[in-house]
C-alpha atoms as an extended CHARMM CRD file, in Angstrom:
* protein
*
       197  EXT
         1         1  MET       CA             37.2300000000       55.4810000000       25.2910000000  PROA      1               0.0000000000
         2         2  ILE       CA             37.3100000000       58.0440000000       28.1140000000  PROA      2               0.0000000000
         3         3  ARG       CA             40.7300000000       56.7340000000       29.1640000000  PROA      3               0.0000000000
         4         4  PHE       CA             42.1940000000       57.2150000000       25.6630000000  PROA      4               0.0000000000
         5         5  ARG       CA             40.8430000000       60.7670000000       25.3380000000  PROA      5               0.0000000000
         6         6  THR       CA             42.3100000000       61.6970000000       28.7290000000  PROA      6               0.0000000000
         7         7  VAL       CA             45.7980000000       60.4850000000       27.7530000000  PROA      7               0.0000000000
         8         8  LEU       CA             45.5620000000       62.2980000000       24.4140000000  PROA      8               0.0000000000
         9         9  ALA       CA             44.6130000000       65.5600000000       26.1070000000  PROA      9               0.0000000000
        10        10  VAL       CA             47.5160000000       65.3090000000       28.5220000000  PROA      10              0.0000000000
        11        11  GLY       CA             49.9500000000       64.6760000000       25.6450000000  PROA      11              0.0000000000
        12        12  ILE       CA             48.7070000000       67.6960000000       23.7070000000  PROA      12              0.0000000000
        13        13  THR       CA             49.0720000000       69.9190000000       26.7810000000  PROA      13              0.0000000000
        14        14  ALA       CA             52.6330000000       68.7480000000       27.4050000000  PROA      14              0.0000000000
        15        15  ALA       CA             53.5850000000       69.3570000000       23.7920000000  PROA      15              0.0000000000
        16        16  ALA       CA             52.1360000000       72.8600000000       23.9050000000  PROA      16              0.0000000000
        17        17  THR       CA             54.0740000000       73.5760000000       27.0800000000  PROA      17              0.0000000000
        18        18  VAL       CA             57.3760000000       72.5150000000       25.4810000000  PROA      18              0.0000000000
        19        19  THR       CA             56.6980000000       74.7310000000       22.4960000000  PROA      19              0.0000000000
        20        20  LEU       CA             55.9490000000       77.8140000000       24.5750000000  PROA      20              0.0000000000
        21        21  VAL       CA             58.9470000000       77.5860000000       26.9410000000  PROA      21              0.0000000000
        22        22  ALA       CA             62.0470000000       79.0060000000       25.2230000000  PROA      22              0.0000000000
        23        23  GLY       CA             65.5130000000       77.9560000000       26.3660000000  PROA      23              0.0000000000
        24        24  PRO       CA             67.8420000000       80.5070000000       27.9640000000  PROA      24              0.0000000000
        25        25  ALA       CA             70.0230000000       82.5350000000       25.6110000000  PROA      25              0.0000000000
        26        26  GLN       CA             73.6540000000       81.4830000000       25.4530000000  PROA      26              0.0000000000
        27        27  ALA       CA             75.9420000000       83.8360000000       27.3210000000  PROA      27              0.0000000000
        28        28  ASP       CA             79.1230000000       85.3550000000       25.9460000000  PROA      28              0.0000000000
        29        29  THR       CA             82.3450000000       83.6370000000       27.0350000000  PROA      29              0.0000000000
        30        30  VAL       CA             85.8360000000       84.9870000000       27.6110000000  PROA      30              0.0000000000
        31        31  ASN       CA             89.0700000000       82.9890000000       27.2160000000  PROA      31              0.0000000000
        32        32  ARG       CA             92.4640000000       84.2670000000       28.3350000000  PROA      32              0.0000000000
        33        33  THR       CA             95.8520000000       83.0720000000       27.0830000000  PROA      33              0.0000000000
        34        34  ALA       CA             99.4980000000       83.9180000000       27.6620000000  PROA      34              0.0000000000
        35        35  HSD       CA            102.4730000000       82.8910000000       25.5160000000  PROA      35              0.0000000000
        36        36  ALA       CA            106.1760000000       83.1690000000       26.3130000000  PROA      36              0.0000000000
        37        37  HSD       CA            109.1590000000       82.3760000000       24.0890000000  PROA      37              0.0000000000
        38        38  PHE       CA            112.5630000000       82.1430000000       25.7680000000  PROA      38              0.0000000000
        39        39  ASP       CA            115.8710000000       81.7000000000       23.9900000000  PROA      39              0.0000000000
        40        40  GLY       CA            119.4150000000       81.7530000000       25.2590000000  PROA      40              0.0000000000
        41        41  GLY       CA            122.4000000000       79.7930000000       26.4860000000  PROA      41              0.0000000000
        42        42  ASP       CA            120.2740000000       77.9910000000       29.0690000000  PROA      42              0.0000000000
        43        43  GLY       CA            118.1580000000       76.4220000000       26.3430000000  PROA      43              0.0000000000
        44        44  ARG       CA            114.9270000000       77.3490000000       24.6240000000  PROA      44              0.0000000000
        45        45  MET       CA            111.5970000000       77.3050000000       26.4650000000  PROA      45              0.0000000000
        46        46  PHE       CA            108.0570000000       77.8290000000       25.1860000000  PROA      46              0.0000000000
        47        47  VAL       CA            105.1400000000       78.4020000000       27.5600000000  PROA      47              0.0000000000
        48        48  ASP       CA            101.4260000000       78.5700000000       26.7320000000  PROA      48              0.0000000000
        49        49  VAL       CA             98.8480000000       79.2160000000       29.4610000000  PROA      49              0.0000000000
        50        50  THR       CA             95.1240000000       78.8760000000       28.8150000000  PROA      50              0.0000000000
        51        51  ARG       CA             92.3670000000       80.0860000000       31.1180000000  PROA      51              0.0000000000
        52        52  PRO       CA             89.0920000000       79.0130000000       29.4670000000  PROA      52              0.0000000000
        53        53  ALA       CA             85.6880000000       80.4530000000       30.2840000000  PROA      53              0.0000000000
        54        54  VAL       CA             84.8410000000       77.1250000000       31.9140000000  PROA      54              0.0000000000
        55        55  GLY       CA             87.3250000000       74.6420000000       33.3590000000  PROA      55              0.0000000000
        56        56  ASP       CA             90.8100000000       74.6100000000       34.7970000000  PROA      56              0.0000000000
        57        57  THR       CA             93.6400000000       76.9480000000       33.8930000000  PROA      57              0.0000000000
        58        58  VAL       CA             96.3860000000       74.8060000000       32.3440000000  PROA      58              0.0000000000
        59        59  VAL       CA             99.8970000000       75.2600000000       30.9770000000  PROA      59              0.0000000000
        60        60  ASP       CA            101.8000000000       73.6230000000       28.1110000000  PROA      60              0.0000000000
        61        61  VAL       CA            105.5860000000       73.9120000000       28.2580000000  PROA      61              0.0000000000
        62        62  GLU       CA            108.4620000000       72.6860000000       26.1060000000  PROA      62              0.0000000000
        63        63  TRP       CA            112.1700000000       73.0520000000       26.8890000000  PROA      63              0.0000000000
        64        64  GLY       CA            115.2000000000       71.9700000000       24.9010000000  PROA      64              0.0000000000
        65        65  LYS       CA            118.9710000000       72.2820000000       25.0040000000  PROA      65              0.0000000000
        66        66  SER       CA            121.8650000000       71.0050000000       22.9230000000  PROA      66              0.0000000000
        67        67  VAL       CA            125.4800000000       70.9680000000       24.1530000000  PROA      67              0.0000000000
        68        68  CYS       CA            128.1770000000       70.2110000000       21.5830000000  PROA      68              0.0000000000
        69        69  ALA       CA            131.9040000000       69.5630000000       21.8630000000  PROA      69              0.0000000000
        70        70  VAL       CA            134.7640000000       68.1160000000       19.7960000000  PROA      70              0.0000000000
        71        71  THR       CA            136.4140000000       64.9850000000       21.2160000000  PROA      71              0.0000000000
        72        72  ASP       CA            139.3000000000       63.2800000000       19.3600000000  PROA      72              0.0000000000
        73        73  GLY       CA            138.4000000000       65.2060000000       16.2440000000  PROA      73              0.0000000000
        74        74  VAL       CA            134.7440000000       64.1500000000       16.3030000000  PROA      74              0.0000000000
        75        75  ARG       CA            132.0090000000       66.6880000000       16.9530000000  PROA      75              0.0000000000
        76        76  GLY       CA            129.3030000000       65.3380000000       19.2340000000  PROA      76              0.0000000000
        77        77  CYS       CA            126.1370000000       66.8400000000       20.6910000000  PROA      77              0.0000000000
        78        78  ASP       CA            124.0360000000       65.8850000000       23.7140000000  PROA      78              0.0000000000
        79        79  ASN       CA            120.3940000000       66.8110000000       23.1180000000  PROA      79              0.0000000000
        80        80  VAL       CA            117.7800000000       67.0810000000       25.8740000000  PROA      80              0.0000000000
        81        81  THR       CA            114.0810000000       67.9030000000       25.5090000000  PROA      81              0.0000000000
        82        82  ARG       CA            111.4890000000       68.2320000000       28.2630000000  PROA      82              0.0000000000
        83        83  ARG       CA            107.7770000000       68.7000000000       27.7540000000  PROA      83              0.0000000000
        84        84  ALA       CA            104.4780000000       68.8080000000       29.6370000000  PROA      84              0.0000000000
        85        85  TYR       CA            100.9230000000       69.4690000000       28.4800000000  PROA      85              0.0000000000
        86        86  ASP       CA             97.6080000000       70.3660000000       30.1500000000  PROA      86              0.0000000000
        87        87  VAL       CA             99.1960000000       70.7840000000       33.5890000000  PROA      87              0.0000000000
        88        88  PRO       CA             96.8990000000       72.5190000000       36.1570000000  PROA      88              0.0000000000
        89        89  VAL       CA             98.3130000000       75.8620000000       37.2320000000  PROA      89              0.0000000000
        90        90  THR       CA             99.0220000000       76.7070000000       40.8700000000  PROA      90              0.0000000000
        91        91  ARG       CA             98.7060000000       80.4690000000       40.3580000000  PROA      91              0.0000000000
        92        92  PHE       CA             97.9230000000       82.6130000000       37.3400000000  PROA      92              0.0000000000
        93        93  ALA       CA             97.1660000000       86.3270000000       37.6710000000  PROA      93              0.0000000000
        94        94  PHE       CA             96.1300000000       87.8450000000       34.3310000000  PROA      94              0.0000000000
        95        95  SER       CA             95.4580000000       91.2660000000       32.8460000000  PROA      95              0.0000000000
        96        96  LEU       CA             96.3740000000       92.8270000000       29.5220000000  PROA      96              0.0000000000
        97        97  THR       CA             99.0220000000       94.9230000000       31.2700000000  PROA      97              0.0000000000
        98        98  GLY       CA            100.8050000000       91.9790000000       32.8970000000  PROA      98              0.0000000000
        99        99  ALA       CA            100.5450000000       88.4320000000       34.1830000000  PROA      99              0.0000000000
       100       100  ASN       CA            102.2430000000       86.0430000000       36.5970000000  PROA      100             0.0000000000
       101       101  LEU       CA            102.3960000000       82.2460000000       36.4730000000  PROA      101             0.0000000000
       102       102  THR       CA            103.4840000000       79.7180000000       39.0880000000  PROA      102             0.0000000000
       103       103  ALA       CA            103.1510000000       75.9850000000       38.5030000000  PROA      103             0.0000000000
       104       104  THR       CA            104.6890000000       72.7000000000       39.5780000000  PROA      104             0.0000000000
       105       105  VAL       CA            105.1970000000       70.8400000000       36.3200000000  PROA      105             0.0000000000
       106       106  PRO       CA            105.7660000000       67.0740000000       36.0050000000  PROA      106             0.0000000000
       107       107  TYR       CA            107.4400000000       66.4770000000       32.6550000000  PROA      107             0.0000000000
       108       108  GLN       CA            108.6500000000       63.8500000000       30.2040000000  PROA      108             0.0000000000
       109       109  GLU       CA            112.3450000000       63.9730000000       29.2750000000  PROA      109             0.0000000000
       110       110  SER       CA            114.1500000000       62.6310000000       26.2040000000  PROA      110             0.0000000000
       111       111  GLN       CA            117.9510000000       62.4900000000       25.8160000000  PROA      111             0.0000000000
       112       112  GLN       CA            120.0260000000       61.6090000000       22.7690000000  PROA      112             0.0000000000
       113       113  HSD       CA            123.7080000000       61.7880000000       21.7670000000  PROA      113             0.0000000000
       114       114  CYS       CA            124.7380000000       62.4450000000       18.1740000000  PROA      114             0.0000000000
       115       115  ASP       CA            128.1870000000       62.3310000000       16.5240000000  PROA      115             0.0000000000
       116       116  PHE       CA            128.9990000000       63.9150000000       13.1750000000  PROA      116             0.0000000000
       117       117  VAL       CA            131.4710000000       61.8410000000       11.1810000000  PROA      117             0.0000000000
       118       118  ASP       CA            132.4410000000       62.5540000000        7.5630000000  PROA      118             0.0000000000
       119       119  GLY       CA            129.2150000000       64.4370000000        6.9510000000  PROA      119             0.0000000000
       120       120  ASP       CA            127.0500000000       61.7260000000        8.5300000000  PROA      120             0.0000000000
       121       121  GLU       CA            124.9890000000       62.1700000000       11.6860000000  PROA      121             0.0000000000
       122       122  ILE       CA            125.1030000000       59.0840000000       13.9170000000  PROA      122             0.0000000000
       123       123  CYS       CA            122.6590000000       59.2150000000       16.8280000000  PROA      123             0.0000000000
       124       124  SER       CA            121.8650000000       56.9540000000       19.7400000000  PROA      124             0.0000000000
       125       125  GLU       CA            118.3410000000       55.8550000000       20.6440000000  PROA      125             0.0000000000
       126       126  TRP       CA            116.3350000000       58.3610000000       22.6460000000  PROA      126             0.0000000000
       127       127  GLN       CA            116.4470000000       57.6950000000       26.3860000000  PROA      127             0.0000000000
       128       128  GLU       CA            113.1860000000       58.5130000000       28.1710000000  PROA      128             0.0000000000
       129       129  SER       CA            112.6730000000       59.5730000000       31.7900000000  PROA      129             0.0000000000
       130       130  THR       CA            110.4540000000       61.8140000000       33.9400000000  PROA      130             0.0000000000
       131       131  GLY       CA            110.9790000000       64.6890000000       36.3420000000  PROA      131             0.0000000000
       132       132  SER       CA            109.3700000000       67.7380000000       37.9270000000  PROA      132             0.0000000000
       133       133  THR       CA            110.1970000000       71.4500000000       37.9000000000  PROA      133             0.0000000000
       134       134  ASN       CA            108.9160000000       74.6820000000       39.4240000000  PROA      134             0.0000000000
       135       135  LEU       CA            107.8850000000       76.9890000000       36.5880000000  PROA      135             0.0000000000
       136       136  LYS       CA            107.6260000000       80.7600000000       37.0620000000  PROA      136             0.0000000000
       137       137  VAL       CA            106.9290000000       83.3350000000       34.3540000000  PROA      137             0.0000000000
       138       138  THR       CA            106.2240000000       87.0770000000       34.4560000000  PROA      138             0.0000000000
       139       139  TRP       CA            104.7410000000       89.0650000000       31.5620000000  PROA      139             0.0000000000
       140       140  VAL       CA            104.9050000000       92.8920000000       31.3930000000  PROA      140             0.0000000000
       141       141  ALA       CA            103.0710000000       94.6070000000       28.5400000000  PROA      141             0.0000000000
       142       142  LEU       CA            105.0260000000       96.8940000000       26.2270000000  PROA      142             0.0000000000
       143       143  ASP       CA            104.0560000000      100.5580000000       26.0100000000  PROA      143             0.0000000000
       144       144  GLU       CA            102.2310000000      100.0200000000       22.7250000000  PROA      144             0.0000000000
       145       145  PRO       CA             98.5850000000      100.1910000000       21.5980000000  PROA      145             0.0000000000
       146       146  LEU       CA             96.5830000000       97.0170000000       22.1450000000  PROA      146             0.0000000000
       147       147  ARG       CA             95.9670000000       94.9040000000       19.0740000000  PROA      147             0.0000000000
       148       148  ARG       CA             92.3240000000       94.0850000000       18.2740000000  PROA      148             0.0000000000
       149       149  GLU       CA             90.9150000000       91.5000000000       15.8670000000  PROA      149             0.0000000000
       150       150  ARG       CA             87.3810000000       90.3850000000       15.0420000000  PROA      150             0.0000000000
       151       151  TRP       CA             86.2630000000       87.3600000000       13.0440000000  PROA      151             0.0000000000
       152       152  THR       CA             83.2610000000       85.0750000000       12.5820000000  PROA      152             0.0000000000
       153       153  GLY       CA             83.5040000000       81.3260000000       13.0640000000  PROA      153             0.0000000000
       154       154  GLU       CA             81.9180000000       78.6860000000       10.8450000000  PROA      154             0.0000000000
       155       155  ASP       CA             79.0950000000       78.2540000000       13.3520000000  PROA      155             0.0000000000
       156       156  GLY       CA             78.2710000000       81.9580000000       13.2600000000  PROA      156             0.0000000000
       157       157  SER       CA             79.9670000000       82.8200000000       16.5570000000  PROA      157             0.0000000000
       158       158  VAL       CA             81.7050000000       86.1950000000       16.6400000000  PROA      158             0.0000000000
       159       159  HSD       CA             85.1700000000       86.3190000000       18.2190000000  PROA      159             0.0000000000
       160       160  ILE       CA             86.7360000000       89.5580000000       19.4280000000  PROA      160             0.0000000000
       161       161  SER       CA             90.3940000000       89.3160000000       20.4610000000  PROA      161             0.0000000000
       162       162  THR       CA             92.3960000000       91.9520000000       22.3320000000  PROA      162             0.0000000000
       163       163  SER       CA             96.1060000000       91.2870000000       22.7980000000  PROA      163             0.0000000000
       164       164  ALA       CA             99.3470000000       92.9080000000       23.9440000000  PROA      164             0.0000000000
       165       165  TRP       CA            103.0010000000       92.1550000000       23.2050000000  PROA      165             0.0000000000
       166       166  THR       CA            105.1020000000       91.8230000000       26.3440000000  PROA      166             0.0000000000
       167       167  THR       CA            108.5220000000       91.3530000000       27.8120000000  PROA      167             0.0000000000
       168       168  VAL       CA            108.9380000000       88.0810000000       29.6840000000  PROA      168             0.0000000000
       169       169  SER       CA            111.1980000000       86.7000000000       32.3840000000  PROA      169             0.0000000000
       170       170  GLY       CA            111.0980000000       83.4220000000       34.2080000000  PROA      170             0.0000000000
       171       171  SER       CA            112.6730000000       80.1670000000       35.2740000000  PROA      171             0.0000000000
       172       172  GLY       CA            112.1460000000       76.4390000000       34.9060000000  PROA      172             0.0000000000
       173       173  PHE       CA            114.0330000000       73.1880000000       34.2370000000  PROA      173             0.0000000000
       174       174  GLY       CA            117.1000000000       74.6130000000       35.9540000000  PROA      174             0.0000000000
       175       175  SER       CA            117.2640000000       77.5730000000       33.5660000000  PROA      175             0.0000000000
       176       176  THR       CA            116.7310000000       81.2750000000       34.2930000000  PROA      176             0.0000000000
       177       177  TYR       CA            115.6590000000       83.7980000000       31.6570000000  PROA      177             0.0000000000
       178       178  ASP       CA            115.8760000000       87.5600000000       32.1440000000  PROA      178             0.0000000000
       179       179  ASP       CA            117.2320000000       88.8630000000       28.8180000000  PROA      179             0.0000000000
       180       180  SER       CA            114.5240000000       90.8270000000       27.0190000000  PROA      180             0.0000000000
       181       181  THR       CA            116.5200000000       90.8050000000       23.7660000000  PROA      181             0.0000000000
       182       182  THR       CA            116.1770000000       87.0320000000       23.3290000000  PROA      182             0.0000000000
       183       183  SER       CA            112.6520000000       86.5380000000       24.6900000000  PROA      183             0.0000000000
       184       184  PHE       CA            109.1520000000       87.8340000000       24.0080000000  PROA      184             0.0000000000
       185       185  GLY       CA            105.5650000000       87.1860000000       25.0430000000  PROA      185             0.0000000000
       186       186  GLN       CA            101.9380000000       87.9090000000       24.2860000000  PROA      186             0.0000000000
       187       187  LEU       CA             98.7950000000       88.2380000000       26.3980000000  PROA      187             0.0000000000
       188       188  SER       CA             95.4000000000       87.7580000000       24.7770000000  PROA      188             0.0000000000
       189       189  ARG       CA             91.7400000000       87.9620000000       25.8200000000  PROA      189             0.0000000000
       190       190  THR       CA             89.1170000000       86.6170000000       23.4340000000  PROA      190             0.0000000000
       191       191  ARG       CA             85.3880000000       87.2280000000       23.8200000000  PROA      191             0.0000000000
       192       192  THR       CA             83.0940000000       84.8470000000       21.9820000000  PROA      192             0.0000000000
       193       193  ILE       CA             79.5190000000       85.8770000000       21.1590000000  PROA      193             0.0000000000
       194       194  PRO       CA             77.3570000000       82.8560000000       20.2450000000  PROA      194             0.0000000000
       195       195  PRO       CA             75.1790000000       83.0260000000       17.1380000000  PROA      195             0.0000000000
       196       196  ALA       CA             71.6290000000       84.2750000000       17.5140000000  PROA      196             0.0000000000
       197       197  ALA       CA             69.0850000000       81.5160000000       17.9980000000  PROA      197             0.0000000000
């Protein structure tokens, strides 16, 4: 009987201890993102960089180009797309006034040829391959007020976003972009405040 009462007392003490010790409050987190949209004769390129509060900074990039010509009265187009997702970034310097990205990007490539005959589009099968490119992008904020947004998530977290529109220039996939009239970018910093316990 003494043995049972001793075990019971220990269990009650442990339970009381768990009840009294409160867990640490969740800290605010800050995520940073950068977006660039390039358009021009060298093809279109879209770049999204994400620097989370915890984890690696990564980049998603998509590039595409279509070259068309008329041969023997038939219009044909060679289409190429290249894409890469969640690629770790070599260098990413970020502020709301400007940012710089450098990354070596291994990518997937798809190529297809299409002919247009009597209103019909006749295309070959996509040909798949891989490659690698050095990606560089520079963002410079426009001389405009910062944009601020605030919203509450379904879990009660409060999100406060501060962003800036930018000019962008860069290179990748054999293309160079430096025309501000055909490209634009955005830098964003989002603070997340967890719900109260």
